[in-house]
PDB file of C-alpha atoms in Angstrom:
ATOM      1  CA  MET A 119       8.565 -12.307  12.296  1.00 76.00           C
ATOM      2  CA  ARG A 120      11.649 -14.117  11.892  1.00 83.00           C
ATOM      3  CA  GLY A 121      12.743 -11.289  14.239  1.00 85.00           C
ATOM      4  CA  ILE A 122      10.341 -12.392  17.381  1.00 85.00           C
ATOM      5  CA  CYS A 123      11.443 -15.555  17.094  1.00 85.00           C
ATOM      6  CA  VAL A 124      14.877 -14.561  16.709  1.00 86.00           C
ATOM      7  CA  GLY A 125      15.189 -12.469  19.972  1.00 88.00           C
ATOM      8  CA  TYR A 126      12.932 -14.986  22.054  1.00 86.00           C
ATOM      9  CA  MET A 127      15.623 -18.080  20.749  1.00 87.00           C
ATOM     10  CA  GLU A 128      18.607 -15.428  21.730  1.00 88.00           C
ATOM     11  CA  HIS A 129      16.864 -15.036  25.095  1.00 88.00           C
ATOM     12  CA  ASP A 130      15.627 -18.229  26.270  1.00 89.00           C
ATOM     13  CA  GLU A 131      18.581 -21.000  23.947  1.00 87.00           C
ATOM     14  CA  PRO A 132      21.654 -17.797  23.679  1.00 84.00           C
ATOM     15  CA  THR A 133      23.763 -20.912  22.136  1.00 88.00           C
ATOM     16  CA  ILE A 134      21.452 -22.196  19.457  1.00 86.00           C
ATOM     17  CA  PHE A 135      23.660 -19.919  16.643  1.00 87.00           C
ATOM     18  CA  ALA A 136      26.299 -21.682  17.239  1.00 87.00           C
ATOM     19  CA  GLN A 137      25.095 -24.880  16.288  1.00 88.00           C
ATOM     20  CA  ARG A 138      26.285 -26.467  13.071  1.00 88.00           C
ATOM     21  CA  THR A 139      23.437 -27.731  10.592  1.00 86.00           C
ATOM     22  CA  ARG A 140      23.881 -31.353   9.116  1.00 88.00           C
ATOM     23  CA  ASP A 141      26.233 -29.652   6.333  1.00 89.00           C
ATOM     24  CA  GLY A 142      28.248 -28.284   8.951  1.00 88.00           C
ATOM     25  CA  LEU A 143      27.319 -24.128   7.999  1.00 88.00           C
ATOM     26  CA  PRO A 144      26.319 -21.811  11.677  1.00 87.00           C
ATOM     27  CA  PHE A 145      21.960 -22.688  12.136  1.00 86.00           C
ATOM     28  CA  ARG A 146      20.398 -19.698  10.742  1.00 86.00           C
ATOM     29  CA  ALA A 147      16.551 -18.928  10.990  1.00 86.00           C
ATOM     30  CA  SER A 148      15.822 -17.740   8.094  1.00 88.00           C
ATOM     31  CA  GLU A 149      12.162 -16.542   7.523  1.00 88.00           C
ATOM     32  CA  ARG A 150      11.101 -19.935   5.082  1.00 89.00           C
ATOM     33  CA  TRP A 151      11.942 -21.773   8.447  1.00 88.00           C
ATOM     34  CA  VAL A 152      10.538 -19.393  11.271  1.00 87.00           C
ATOM     35  CA  ALA A 153       7.455 -19.431   8.433  1.00 86.00           C
ATOM     36  CA  LYS A 154       7.242 -23.085   8.571  1.00 88.00           C
ATOM     37  CA  LEU A 155       8.013 -23.594  12.895  1.00 86.00           C
ATOM     38  CA  VAL A 156       5.001 -20.544  13.238  1.00 84.00           C
ATOM     39  CA  ALA A 157       2.818 -22.711  10.898  1.00 85.00           C
ATOM     40  CA  LYS A 158       3.441 -26.293  12.732  1.00 87.00           C
ATOM     41  CA  GLU A 159       3.984 -25.582  16.072  1.00 85.00           C
ATOM     42  CA  VAL A 160       1.692 -21.881  16.303  1.00 83.00           C
ATOM     43  CA  GLN A 161      -1.164 -23.181  13.570  1.00 84.00           C
ATOM     44  CA  TYR A 162      -0.478 -19.599  12.127  1.00 81.00           C
ATOM     45  CA  VAL A 163      -0.090 -18.257   9.050  1.00 80.00           C
ATOM     46  CA  LYS A 164       1.143 -15.893   6.982  1.00 78.00           C
ATOM     47  CA  ARG A 165      -2.375 -13.940   5.081  1.00 74.00           C
ATOM     48  CA  MET A 166      -2.514 -10.488   3.704  1.00 71.00           C
ATOM     49  CA  ALA A 167      -5.987  -8.536   4.773  1.00 67.00           C
ATOM     50  CA  THR A 168      -8.571  -9.382   2.760  1.00 65.00           C
ATOM     51  CA  ARG A 169     -11.239  -5.877   1.918  1.00 64.00           C
ATOM     52  CA  ALA A 170     -13.709  -5.050  -1.329  1.00 56.00           C
ATOM     53  CA  ALA A 171     -12.824  -4.050  -4.443  1.00 55.00           C
ATOM     54  CA  GLN A 172     -13.733  -0.708  -6.435  1.00 67.00           C
ATOM     55  CA  LYS A 173     -17.592  -1.101  -7.180  1.00 79.00           C
ATOM     56  CA  VAL A 174     -17.761   0.276 -11.234  1.00 85.00           C
ATOM     57  CA  PRO A 175     -21.546   1.849 -11.508  1.00 88.00           C
ATOM     58  CA  ARG A 176     -24.157   0.101 -14.654  1.00 91.00           C
ATOM     59  CA  ASP A 177     -24.091   2.727 -15.589  1.00 94.00           C
ATOM     60  CA  PHE A 178     -21.615   4.276 -16.078  1.00 93.00           C
ATOM     61  CA  GLU A 179     -21.318   4.634 -19.579  1.00 95.00           C
ATOM     62  CA  GLU A 180     -24.117   7.271 -19.746  1.00 96.00           C
ATOM     63  CA  LYS A 181     -21.755   9.411 -16.888  1.00 95.00           C
ATOM     64  CA  LEU A 182     -19.092   9.545 -18.401  1.00 94.00           C
ATOM     65  CA  ARG A 183     -21.079  10.850 -21.868  1.00 96.00           C
ATOM     66  CA  TYR A 184     -22.699  12.919 -19.767  1.00 96.00           C
ATOM     67  CA  SER A 185     -19.544  14.170 -18.669  1.00 95.00           C
ATOM     68  CA  PHE A 186     -18.135  15.021 -21.870  1.00 94.00           C
ATOM     69  CA  LEU A 187     -21.294  16.768 -22.983  1.00 97.00           C
ATOM     70  CA  ARG A 188     -20.694  19.203 -20.274  1.00 96.00           C
ATOM     71  CA  GLU A 189     -17.172  19.608 -20.480  1.00 94.00           C
ATOM     72  CA  ALA A 190     -17.619  20.353 -24.016  1.00 95.00           C
ATOM     73  CA  ARG A 191     -20.502  22.625 -23.520  1.00 97.00           C
ATOM     74  CA  ALA A 192     -18.796  25.101 -20.896  1.00 95.00           C
ATOM     75  CA  ILE A 193     -16.052  25.158 -23.703  1.00 95.00           C
ATOM     76  CA  ARG A 194     -18.097  25.982 -26.093  1.00 96.00           C
ATOM     77  CA  ASP A 195     -20.034  28.311 -24.220  1.00 97.00           C
ATOM     78  CA  TYR A 196     -17.326  30.301 -22.117  1.00 96.00           C
ATOM     79  CA  SER A 197     -14.388  30.189 -25.570  1.00 96.00           C
ATOM     80  CA  ILE A 198     -11.888  28.951 -22.631  1.00 95.00           C
ATOM     81  CA  PRO A 199      -8.818  28.444 -24.458  1.00 96.00           C
ATOM     82  CA  ALA A 200      -6.695  25.213 -24.198  1.00 95.00           C
ATOM     83  CA  GLU A 201      -4.274  26.415 -21.981  1.00 95.00           C
ATOM     84  CA  LEU A 202      -6.246  27.190 -19.735  1.00 95.00           C
ATOM     85  CA  ARG A 203      -7.812  23.108 -19.706  1.00 95.00           C
ATOM     86  CA  VAL A 204      -6.464  20.564 -17.482  1.00 95.00           C
ATOM     87  CA  ASN A 205      -6.533  17.447 -16.778  1.00 94.00           C
ATOM     88  CA  ILE A 206      -4.523  16.162 -13.221  1.00 95.00           C
ATOM     89  CA  ASP A 207      -3.590  12.979 -11.847  1.00 95.00           C
ATOM     90  CA  GLN A 208      -2.455  12.602  -7.894  1.00 93.00           C
ATOM     91  CA  THR A 209      -0.851  10.039  -6.704  1.00 90.00           C
ATOM     92  CA  GLN A 210       0.430   8.382  -3.754  1.00 85.00           C
ATOM     93  CA  ASN A 211       3.745   8.649  -2.868  1.00 85.00           C
ATOM     94  CA  LEU A 212       4.911   5.595   0.575  1.00 78.00           C
ATOM     95  CA  LEU A 213       7.570   7.465   2.887  1.00 78.00           C
ATOM     96  CA  GLN A 214       6.555   3.708   5.256  1.00 69.00           C
ATOM     97  CA  ASP A 215       4.977   1.262   4.344  1.00 67.00           C
ATOM     98  CA  ASN A 216       2.905  -0.740   6.977  1.00 64.00           C
ATOM     99  CA  GLY A 217       2.072  -3.648   5.804  1.00 66.00           C
ATOM    100  CA  LYS A 218      -0.875  -5.843   4.499  1.00 68.00           C
ATOM    101  CA  CYS A 219       0.339  -9.360   6.047  1.00 71.00           C
ATOM    102  CA  THR A 220      -0.350 -10.787   9.057  1.00 75.00           C
ATOM    103  CA  TYR A 221       0.085 -13.671  10.672  1.00 73.00           C
ATOM    104  CA  ASP A 222      -3.962 -15.571  11.473  1.00 77.00           C
ATOM    105  CA  PRO A 223      -5.185 -18.830  12.410  1.00 80.00           C
ATOM    106  CA  LEU A 224      -5.072 -21.874   9.465  1.00 79.00           C
ATOM    107  CA  GLY A 225      -8.344 -20.931   7.443  1.00 79.00           C
ATOM    108  CA  ALA A 226      -9.327 -17.533   8.522  1.00 77.00           C
ATOM    109  CA  LYS A 227     -11.802 -16.248   5.861  1.00 76.00           C
ATOM    110  CA  GLN A 228     -11.146 -12.397   6.927  1.00 77.00           C
ATOM    111  CA  VAL A 229      -8.434 -10.927   8.332  1.00 74.00           C
ATOM    112  CA  ALA A 230      -7.849  -7.981  10.172  1.00 72.00           C
ATOM    113  CA  VAL A 231      -4.840  -5.294  10.396  1.00 69.00           C
ATOM    114  CA  PHE A 232      -4.936  -2.979  12.686  1.00 65.00           C
ATOM    115  CA  GLY A 233      -2.364   0.110  11.343  1.00 63.00           C
ATOM    116  CA  VAL A 234      -3.668  -0.587   7.527  1.00 63.00           C
ATOM    117  CA  ASP A 235      -5.218   3.503   7.149  1.00 62.00           C
ATOM    118  CA  GLU A 236      -2.423   4.749   9.227  1.00 64.00           C
ATOM    119  CA  LYS A 237       0.178   5.827   5.917  1.00 65.00           C
ATOM    120  CA  ARG A 238       3.191   7.714   6.331  1.00 75.00           C
ATOM    121  CA  ALA A 239       3.384   9.775   3.005  1.00 81.00           C
ATOM    122  CA  PHE A 240       2.714  12.309   0.822  1.00 87.00           C
ATOM    123  CA  THR A 241       0.595  12.822  -2.530  1.00 90.00           C
ATOM    124  CA  THR A 242       2.140  13.984  -6.030  1.00 94.00           C
ATOM    125  CA  LEU A 243      -0.470  16.321  -7.907  1.00 94.00           C
ATOM    126  CA  VAL A 244       0.888  16.033 -12.027  1.00 95.00           C
ATOM    127  CA  GLY A 245      -1.075  18.347 -14.222  1.00 95.00           C
ATOM    128  CA  VAL A 246      -0.930  19.281 -17.669  1.00 96.00           C
ATOM    129  CA  SER A 247      -2.634  21.568 -20.634  1.00 95.00           C
ATOM    130  CA  ALA A 248      -4.386  20.374 -23.087  1.00 94.00           C
ATOM    131  CA  SER A 249      -1.886  22.893 -25.369  1.00 95.00           C
ATOM    132  CA  GLY A 250       0.704  19.776 -24.606  1.00 94.00           C
ATOM    133  CA  ALA A 251       1.824  22.200 -21.253  1.00 96.00           C
ATOM    134  CA  LEU A 252       2.946  20.193 -18.032  1.00 95.00           C
ATOM    135  CA  LEU A 253       2.278  21.934 -15.035  1.00 95.00           C
ATOM    136  CA  PRO A 254       4.890  21.453 -11.817  1.00 95.00           C
ATOM    137  CA  PHE A 255       4.005  18.898  -9.992  1.00 94.00           C
ATOM    138  CA  GLN A 256       2.694  20.378  -6.843  1.00 93.00           C
ATOM    139  CA  ILE A 257       3.955  17.802  -3.523  1.00 92.00           C
ATOM    140  CA  ILE A 258       0.598  18.152  -1.146  1.00 89.00           C
ATOM    141  CA  TYR A 259       2.495  16.747   2.973  1.00 84.00           C
ATOM    142  CA  LYS A 260      -0.893  16.988   5.670  1.00 78.00           C
ATOM    143  CA  GLY A 261       1.547  17.852   8.685  1.00 66.00           C
ATOM    144  CA  GLN A 262       0.009  16.086  12.307  1.00 65.00           C
ATOM    145  CA  SER A 263       0.420  19.404  14.740  1.00 63.00           C
ATOM    146  CA  LYS A 264      -0.313  23.412  14.432  1.00 67.00           C
ATOM    147  CA  LEU A 265       2.722  24.000  12.979  1.00 60.00           C
ATOM    148  CA  SER A 266       2.760  21.994   9.772  1.00 53.00           C
TER     149      SER A 266
END
């Protein structure tokens, strides 16, 4: 928002940044100053995007126990060695953060932000076997073209 305001100010009143404040310093449109200006003049304030929180199922303990027993049975029945039992996890690494903030009218309860689902990122997959061996990281990119 600051960049937009500064651009308009430089276009409409090019001498404003040559003016001095009461302290003798050159005028500067700080983030705080711009936020106050926008809140006062346009009645918009910076808000975070809203979304529902992830919910845990009521029977999560039963589901965890069932999963554990299923895994234990497969290990026993098929004699799966520790080297072949692998736990993996993945994490997203953002190359470009699109931000989840926008300016919206004062008092708004729901805030829509366009482009929240658009990501420039890659996924890192990390794995470790039950024997303690750390597996090489796998980096996963999803291409947007036929050449990717």
